[in-house]
PDB file of C-alpha atoms in Angstrom:
ATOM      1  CA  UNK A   1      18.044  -1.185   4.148  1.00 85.00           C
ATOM      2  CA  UNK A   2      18.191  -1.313   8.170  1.00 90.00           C
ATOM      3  CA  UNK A   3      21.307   1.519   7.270  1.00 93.00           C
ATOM      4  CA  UNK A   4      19.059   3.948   5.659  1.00 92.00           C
ATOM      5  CA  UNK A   5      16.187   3.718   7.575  1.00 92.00           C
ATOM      6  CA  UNK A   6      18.629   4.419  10.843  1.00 92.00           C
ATOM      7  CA  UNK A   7      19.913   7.627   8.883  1.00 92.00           C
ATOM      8  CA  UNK A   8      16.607   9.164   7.798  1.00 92.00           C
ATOM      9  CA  UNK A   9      13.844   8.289  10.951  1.00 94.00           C
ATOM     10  CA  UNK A  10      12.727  11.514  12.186  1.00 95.00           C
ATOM     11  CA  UNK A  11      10.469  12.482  14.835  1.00 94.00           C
ATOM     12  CA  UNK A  12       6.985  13.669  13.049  1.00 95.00           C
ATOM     13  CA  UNK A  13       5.246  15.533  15.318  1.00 95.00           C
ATOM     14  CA  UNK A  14       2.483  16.812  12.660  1.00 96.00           C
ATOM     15  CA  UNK A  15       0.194  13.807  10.890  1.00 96.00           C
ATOM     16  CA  UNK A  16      -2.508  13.587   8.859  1.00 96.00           C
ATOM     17  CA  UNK A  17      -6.059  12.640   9.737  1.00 94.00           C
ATOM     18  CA  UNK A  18      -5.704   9.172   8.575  1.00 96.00           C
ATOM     19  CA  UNK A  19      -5.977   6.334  10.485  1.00 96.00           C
ATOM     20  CA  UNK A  20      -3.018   3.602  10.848  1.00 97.00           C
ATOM     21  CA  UNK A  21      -3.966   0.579   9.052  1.00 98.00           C
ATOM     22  CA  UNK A  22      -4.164  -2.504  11.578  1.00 97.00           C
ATOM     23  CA  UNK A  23      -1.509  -4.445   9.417  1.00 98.00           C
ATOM     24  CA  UNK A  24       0.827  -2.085  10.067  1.00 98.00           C
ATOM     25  CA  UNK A  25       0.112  -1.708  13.420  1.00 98.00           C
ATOM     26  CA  UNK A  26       0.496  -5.401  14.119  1.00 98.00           C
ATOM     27  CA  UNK A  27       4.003  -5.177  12.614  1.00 98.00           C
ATOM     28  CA  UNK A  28       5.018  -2.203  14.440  1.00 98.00           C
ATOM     29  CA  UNK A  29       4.141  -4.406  18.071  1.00 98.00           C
ATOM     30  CA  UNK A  30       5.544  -7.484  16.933  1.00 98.00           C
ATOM     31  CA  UNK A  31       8.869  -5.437  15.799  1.00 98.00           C
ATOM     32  CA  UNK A  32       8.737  -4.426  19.866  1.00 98.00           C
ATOM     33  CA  UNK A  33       8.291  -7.761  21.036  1.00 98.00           C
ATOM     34  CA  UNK A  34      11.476  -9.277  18.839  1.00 98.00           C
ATOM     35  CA  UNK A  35      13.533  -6.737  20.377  1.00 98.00           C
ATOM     36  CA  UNK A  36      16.581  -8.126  22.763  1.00 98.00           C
ATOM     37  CA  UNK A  37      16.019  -8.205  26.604  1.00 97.00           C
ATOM     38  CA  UNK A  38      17.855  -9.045  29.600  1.00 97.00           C
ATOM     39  CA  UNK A  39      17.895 -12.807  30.379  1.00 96.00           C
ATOM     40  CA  UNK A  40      14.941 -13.164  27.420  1.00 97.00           C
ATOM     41  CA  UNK A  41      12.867 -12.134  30.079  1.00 97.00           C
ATOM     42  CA  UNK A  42      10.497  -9.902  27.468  1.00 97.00           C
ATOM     43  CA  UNK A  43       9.175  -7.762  30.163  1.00 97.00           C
ATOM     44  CA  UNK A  44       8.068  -4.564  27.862  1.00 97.00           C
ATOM     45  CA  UNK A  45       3.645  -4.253  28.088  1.00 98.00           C
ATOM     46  CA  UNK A  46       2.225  -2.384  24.962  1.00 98.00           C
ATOM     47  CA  UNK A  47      -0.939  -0.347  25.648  1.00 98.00           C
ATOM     48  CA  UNK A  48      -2.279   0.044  22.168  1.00 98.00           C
ATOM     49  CA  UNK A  49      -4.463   3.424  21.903  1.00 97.00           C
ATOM     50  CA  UNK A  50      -7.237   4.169  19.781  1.00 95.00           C
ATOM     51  CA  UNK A  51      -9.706   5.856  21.450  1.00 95.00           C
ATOM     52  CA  UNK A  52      -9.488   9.923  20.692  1.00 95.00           C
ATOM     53  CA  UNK A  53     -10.744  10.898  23.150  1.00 96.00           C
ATOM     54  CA  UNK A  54      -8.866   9.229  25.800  1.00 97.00           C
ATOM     55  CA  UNK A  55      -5.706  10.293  22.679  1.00 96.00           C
ATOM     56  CA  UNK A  56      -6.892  13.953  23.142  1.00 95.00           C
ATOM     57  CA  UNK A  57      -6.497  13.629  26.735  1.00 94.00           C
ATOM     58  CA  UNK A  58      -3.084  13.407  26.362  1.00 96.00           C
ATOM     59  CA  UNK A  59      -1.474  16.622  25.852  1.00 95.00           C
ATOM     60  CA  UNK A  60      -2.336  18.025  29.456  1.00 95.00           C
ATOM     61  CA  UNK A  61      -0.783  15.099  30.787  1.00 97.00           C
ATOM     62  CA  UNK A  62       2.525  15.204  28.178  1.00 96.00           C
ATOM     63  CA  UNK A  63       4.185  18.580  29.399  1.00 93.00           C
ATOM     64  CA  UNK A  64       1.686  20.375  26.336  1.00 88.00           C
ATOM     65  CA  UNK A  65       3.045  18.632  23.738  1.00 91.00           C
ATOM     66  CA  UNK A  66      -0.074  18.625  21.517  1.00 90.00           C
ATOM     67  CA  UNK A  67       1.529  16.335  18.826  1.00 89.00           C
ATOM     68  CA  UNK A  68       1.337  13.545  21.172  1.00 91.00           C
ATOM     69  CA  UNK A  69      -2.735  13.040  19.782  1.00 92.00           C
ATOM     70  CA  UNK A  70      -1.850  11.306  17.066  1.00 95.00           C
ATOM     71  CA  UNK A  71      -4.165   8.915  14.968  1.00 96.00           C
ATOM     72  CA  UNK A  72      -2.588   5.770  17.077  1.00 97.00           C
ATOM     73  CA  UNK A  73      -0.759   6.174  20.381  1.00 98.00           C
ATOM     74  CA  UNK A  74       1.291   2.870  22.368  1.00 98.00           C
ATOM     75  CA  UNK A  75       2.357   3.319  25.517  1.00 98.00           C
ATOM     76  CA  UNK A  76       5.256   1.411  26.207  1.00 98.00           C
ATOM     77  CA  UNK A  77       5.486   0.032  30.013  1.00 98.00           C
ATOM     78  CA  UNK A  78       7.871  -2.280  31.440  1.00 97.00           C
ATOM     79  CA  UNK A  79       6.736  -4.639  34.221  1.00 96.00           C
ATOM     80  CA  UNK A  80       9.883  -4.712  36.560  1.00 93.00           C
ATOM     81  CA  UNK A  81       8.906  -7.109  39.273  1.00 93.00           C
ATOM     82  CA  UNK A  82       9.490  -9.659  36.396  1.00 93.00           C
ATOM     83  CA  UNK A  83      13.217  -8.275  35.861  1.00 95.00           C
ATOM     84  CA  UNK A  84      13.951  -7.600  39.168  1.00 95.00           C
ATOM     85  CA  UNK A  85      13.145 -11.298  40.391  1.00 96.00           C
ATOM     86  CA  UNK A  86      16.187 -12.130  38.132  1.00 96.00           C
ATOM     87  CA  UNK A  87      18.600  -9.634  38.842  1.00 97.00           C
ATOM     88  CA  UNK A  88      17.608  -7.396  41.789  1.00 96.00           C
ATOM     89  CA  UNK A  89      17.663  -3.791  41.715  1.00 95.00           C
ATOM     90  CA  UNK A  90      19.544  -3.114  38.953  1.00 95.00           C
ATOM     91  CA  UNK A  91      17.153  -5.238  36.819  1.00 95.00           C
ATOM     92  CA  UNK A  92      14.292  -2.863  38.669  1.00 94.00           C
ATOM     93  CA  UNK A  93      15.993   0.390  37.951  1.00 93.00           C
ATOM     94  CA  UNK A  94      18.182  -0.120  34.341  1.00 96.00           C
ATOM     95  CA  UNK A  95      17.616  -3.583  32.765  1.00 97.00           C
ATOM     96  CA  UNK A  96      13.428  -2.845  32.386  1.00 96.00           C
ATOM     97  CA  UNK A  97      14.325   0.480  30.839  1.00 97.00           C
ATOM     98  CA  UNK A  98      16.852  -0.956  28.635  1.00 97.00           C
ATOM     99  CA  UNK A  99      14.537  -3.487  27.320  1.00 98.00           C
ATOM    100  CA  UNK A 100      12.298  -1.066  26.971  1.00 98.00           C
ATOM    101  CA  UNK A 101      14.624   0.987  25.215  1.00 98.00           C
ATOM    102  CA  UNK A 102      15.315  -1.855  22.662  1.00 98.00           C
ATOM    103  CA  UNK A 103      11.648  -2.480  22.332  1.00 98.00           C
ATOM    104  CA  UNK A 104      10.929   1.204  21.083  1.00 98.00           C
ATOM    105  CA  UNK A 105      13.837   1.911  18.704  1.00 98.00           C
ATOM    106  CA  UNK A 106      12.267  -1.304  16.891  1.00 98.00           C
ATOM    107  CA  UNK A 107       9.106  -0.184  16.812  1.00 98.00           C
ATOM    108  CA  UNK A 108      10.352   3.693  15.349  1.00 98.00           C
ATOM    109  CA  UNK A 109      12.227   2.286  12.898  1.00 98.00           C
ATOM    110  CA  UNK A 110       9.638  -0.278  11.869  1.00 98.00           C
ATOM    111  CA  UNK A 111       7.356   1.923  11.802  1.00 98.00           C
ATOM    112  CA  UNK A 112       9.305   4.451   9.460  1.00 97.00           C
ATOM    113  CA  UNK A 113      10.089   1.532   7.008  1.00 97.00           C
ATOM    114  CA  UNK A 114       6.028   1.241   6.727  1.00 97.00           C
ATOM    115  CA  UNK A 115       5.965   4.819   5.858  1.00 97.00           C
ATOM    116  CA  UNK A 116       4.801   6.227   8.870  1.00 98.00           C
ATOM    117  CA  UNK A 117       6.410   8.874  10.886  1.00 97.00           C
ATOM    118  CA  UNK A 118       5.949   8.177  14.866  1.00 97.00           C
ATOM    119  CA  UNK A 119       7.511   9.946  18.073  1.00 97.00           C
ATOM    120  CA  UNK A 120       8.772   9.205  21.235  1.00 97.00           C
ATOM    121  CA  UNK A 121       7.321  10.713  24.067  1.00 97.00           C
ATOM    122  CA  UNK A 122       9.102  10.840  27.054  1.00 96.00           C
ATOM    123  CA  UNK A 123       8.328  14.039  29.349  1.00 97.00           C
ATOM    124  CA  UNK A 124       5.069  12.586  31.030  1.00 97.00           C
ATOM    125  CA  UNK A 125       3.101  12.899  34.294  1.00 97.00           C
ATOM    126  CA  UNK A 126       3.750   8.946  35.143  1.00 97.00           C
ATOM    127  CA  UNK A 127       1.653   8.579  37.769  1.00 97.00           C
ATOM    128  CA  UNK A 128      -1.675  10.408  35.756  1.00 97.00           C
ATOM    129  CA  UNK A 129      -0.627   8.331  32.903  1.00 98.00           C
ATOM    130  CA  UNK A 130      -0.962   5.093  35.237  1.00 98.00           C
ATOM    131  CA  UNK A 131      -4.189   6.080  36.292  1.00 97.00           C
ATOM    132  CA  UNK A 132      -5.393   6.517  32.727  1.00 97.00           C
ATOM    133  CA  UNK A 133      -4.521   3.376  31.597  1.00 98.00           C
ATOM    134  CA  UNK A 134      -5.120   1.497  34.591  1.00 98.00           C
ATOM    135  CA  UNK A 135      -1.240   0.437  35.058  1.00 98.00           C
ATOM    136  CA  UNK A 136      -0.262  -1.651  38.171  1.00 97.00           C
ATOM    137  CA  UNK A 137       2.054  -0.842  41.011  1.00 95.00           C
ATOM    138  CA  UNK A 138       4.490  -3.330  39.284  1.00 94.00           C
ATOM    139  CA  UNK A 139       5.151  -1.768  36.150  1.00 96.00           C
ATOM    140  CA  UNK A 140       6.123   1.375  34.974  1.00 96.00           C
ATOM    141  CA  UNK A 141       5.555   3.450  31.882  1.00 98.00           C
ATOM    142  CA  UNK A 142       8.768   4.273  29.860  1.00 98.00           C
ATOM    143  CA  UNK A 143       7.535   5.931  26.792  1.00 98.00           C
ATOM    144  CA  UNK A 144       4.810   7.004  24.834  1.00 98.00           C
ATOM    145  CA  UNK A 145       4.596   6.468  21.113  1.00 98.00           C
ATOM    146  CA  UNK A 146       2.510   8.460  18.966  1.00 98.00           C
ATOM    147  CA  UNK A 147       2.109   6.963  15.184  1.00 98.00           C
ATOM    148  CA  UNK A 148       1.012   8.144  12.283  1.00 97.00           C
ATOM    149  CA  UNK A 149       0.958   9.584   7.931  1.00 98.00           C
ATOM    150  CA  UNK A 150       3.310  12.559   8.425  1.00 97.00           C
ATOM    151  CA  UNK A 151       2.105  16.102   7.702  1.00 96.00           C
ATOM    152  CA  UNK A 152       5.887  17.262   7.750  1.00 93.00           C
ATOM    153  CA  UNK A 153       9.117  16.467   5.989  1.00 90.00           C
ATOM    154  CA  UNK A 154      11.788  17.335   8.768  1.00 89.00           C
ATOM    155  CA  UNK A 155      15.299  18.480   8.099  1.00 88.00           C
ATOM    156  CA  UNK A 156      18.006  16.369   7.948  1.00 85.00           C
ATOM    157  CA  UNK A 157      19.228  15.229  10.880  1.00 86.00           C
ATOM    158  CA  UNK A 158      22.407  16.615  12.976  1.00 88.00           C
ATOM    159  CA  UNK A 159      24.924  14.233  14.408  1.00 89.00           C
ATOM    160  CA  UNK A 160      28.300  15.023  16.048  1.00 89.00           C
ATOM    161  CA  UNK A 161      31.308  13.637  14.326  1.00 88.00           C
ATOM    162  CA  UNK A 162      32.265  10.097  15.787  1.00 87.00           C
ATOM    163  CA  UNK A 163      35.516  11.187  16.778  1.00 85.00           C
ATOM    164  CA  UNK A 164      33.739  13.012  19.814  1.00 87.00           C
ATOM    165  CA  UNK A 165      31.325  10.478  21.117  1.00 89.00           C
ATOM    166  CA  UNK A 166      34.446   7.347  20.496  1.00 90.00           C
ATOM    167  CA  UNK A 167      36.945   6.666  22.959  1.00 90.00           C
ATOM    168  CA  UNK A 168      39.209   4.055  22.935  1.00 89.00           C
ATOM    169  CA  UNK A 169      39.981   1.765  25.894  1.00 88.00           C
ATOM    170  CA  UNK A 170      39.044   3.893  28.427  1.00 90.00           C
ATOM    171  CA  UNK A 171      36.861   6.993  28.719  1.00 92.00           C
ATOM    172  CA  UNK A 172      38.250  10.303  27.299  1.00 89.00           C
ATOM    173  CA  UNK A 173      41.080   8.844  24.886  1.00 89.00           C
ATOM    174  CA  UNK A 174      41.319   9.574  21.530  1.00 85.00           C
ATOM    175  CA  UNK A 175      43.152   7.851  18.805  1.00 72.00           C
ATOM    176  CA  UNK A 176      46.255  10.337  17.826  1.00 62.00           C
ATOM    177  CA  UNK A 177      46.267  10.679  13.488  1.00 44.00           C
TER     178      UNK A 177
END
């Protein structure tokens, strides 16, 4: 149930030595690449990482977050000469993170409905993470994603009620009763 799985994803940030089975991995990219995208244009890049120690690596380059070596890492670019040939700037600057965007929150909850747990990374050193994995000048890395058998159960998750993130017809009003 897409409902459930929406309500009880958590970010794991412990996981157990055990490797992600390739199956599974293959569903969590192609879950990414059915994701919706400005004008179709698909132009999310996975970087699918295996190799530990390039995965151990990581950390220094992540602000210290040491969860991010994780038995399977992606790192989710987005090349945005592709978008911004259709639509400019903005496609540049907010359409190839949207897509992005889409891309990832498939791949999470994918990836939860497999029984993994999985992260996403977003405090980075982008330009040390394009010289790692040899990214061009015309694409950009939006996210890491680390995957993986969680070690943890977190708690529940908090949300605020709906009635403060709603607003009806215009910014700021509320529905009286």
């Amino acid at each position: 149930d897409v409902f459930e799985c929406i309500e009880t994803r958590r970010c794991i940030r412990k996981y157990l030595n055990k490797p992600v089975e390739f199956d599974k991995l293959v569903a969590i990219l192609e879950a990414g690449h059915h994701a919706p995208s400005a004008g179709n244009l698909q132009d999310w890049r996975f970087i699918i990482v295996t190799d530990r120690e390039t995965i151990n690596r990581l950390p220094q380059h992540c602000v210290g977050q040491n969860h991010v070596a994780a038995p399977l890492v992606v790192v989710v670019c987005s090349d945005f000469e592709i978008t911004g040939k259709h639509y400019g700037l903005r496609g540049k600057r907010l359409y190839c993170t949207q897509n992005a965007a889409a891309a990832i929150e498939n791949m999470l909850l994918t990836a939860h409905a497999l029984g993994l747990g999985a992260n996403w990374i977003g405090a980075f050193d982008e330009e040390k993470i394009k010289e790692i994995f040899s990214i061009p000048e015309d694409a950009r890395p939006q996210a890491i994603l680390t995957f993986g058998y969680p070690a943890e159960e977190p708690p529940p998750k908090r949300t605020r009620e709906l009635e403060i993130v709603c607003f009806f017809n215009k910014y700021g009003n509320k529905v009286a009763n």
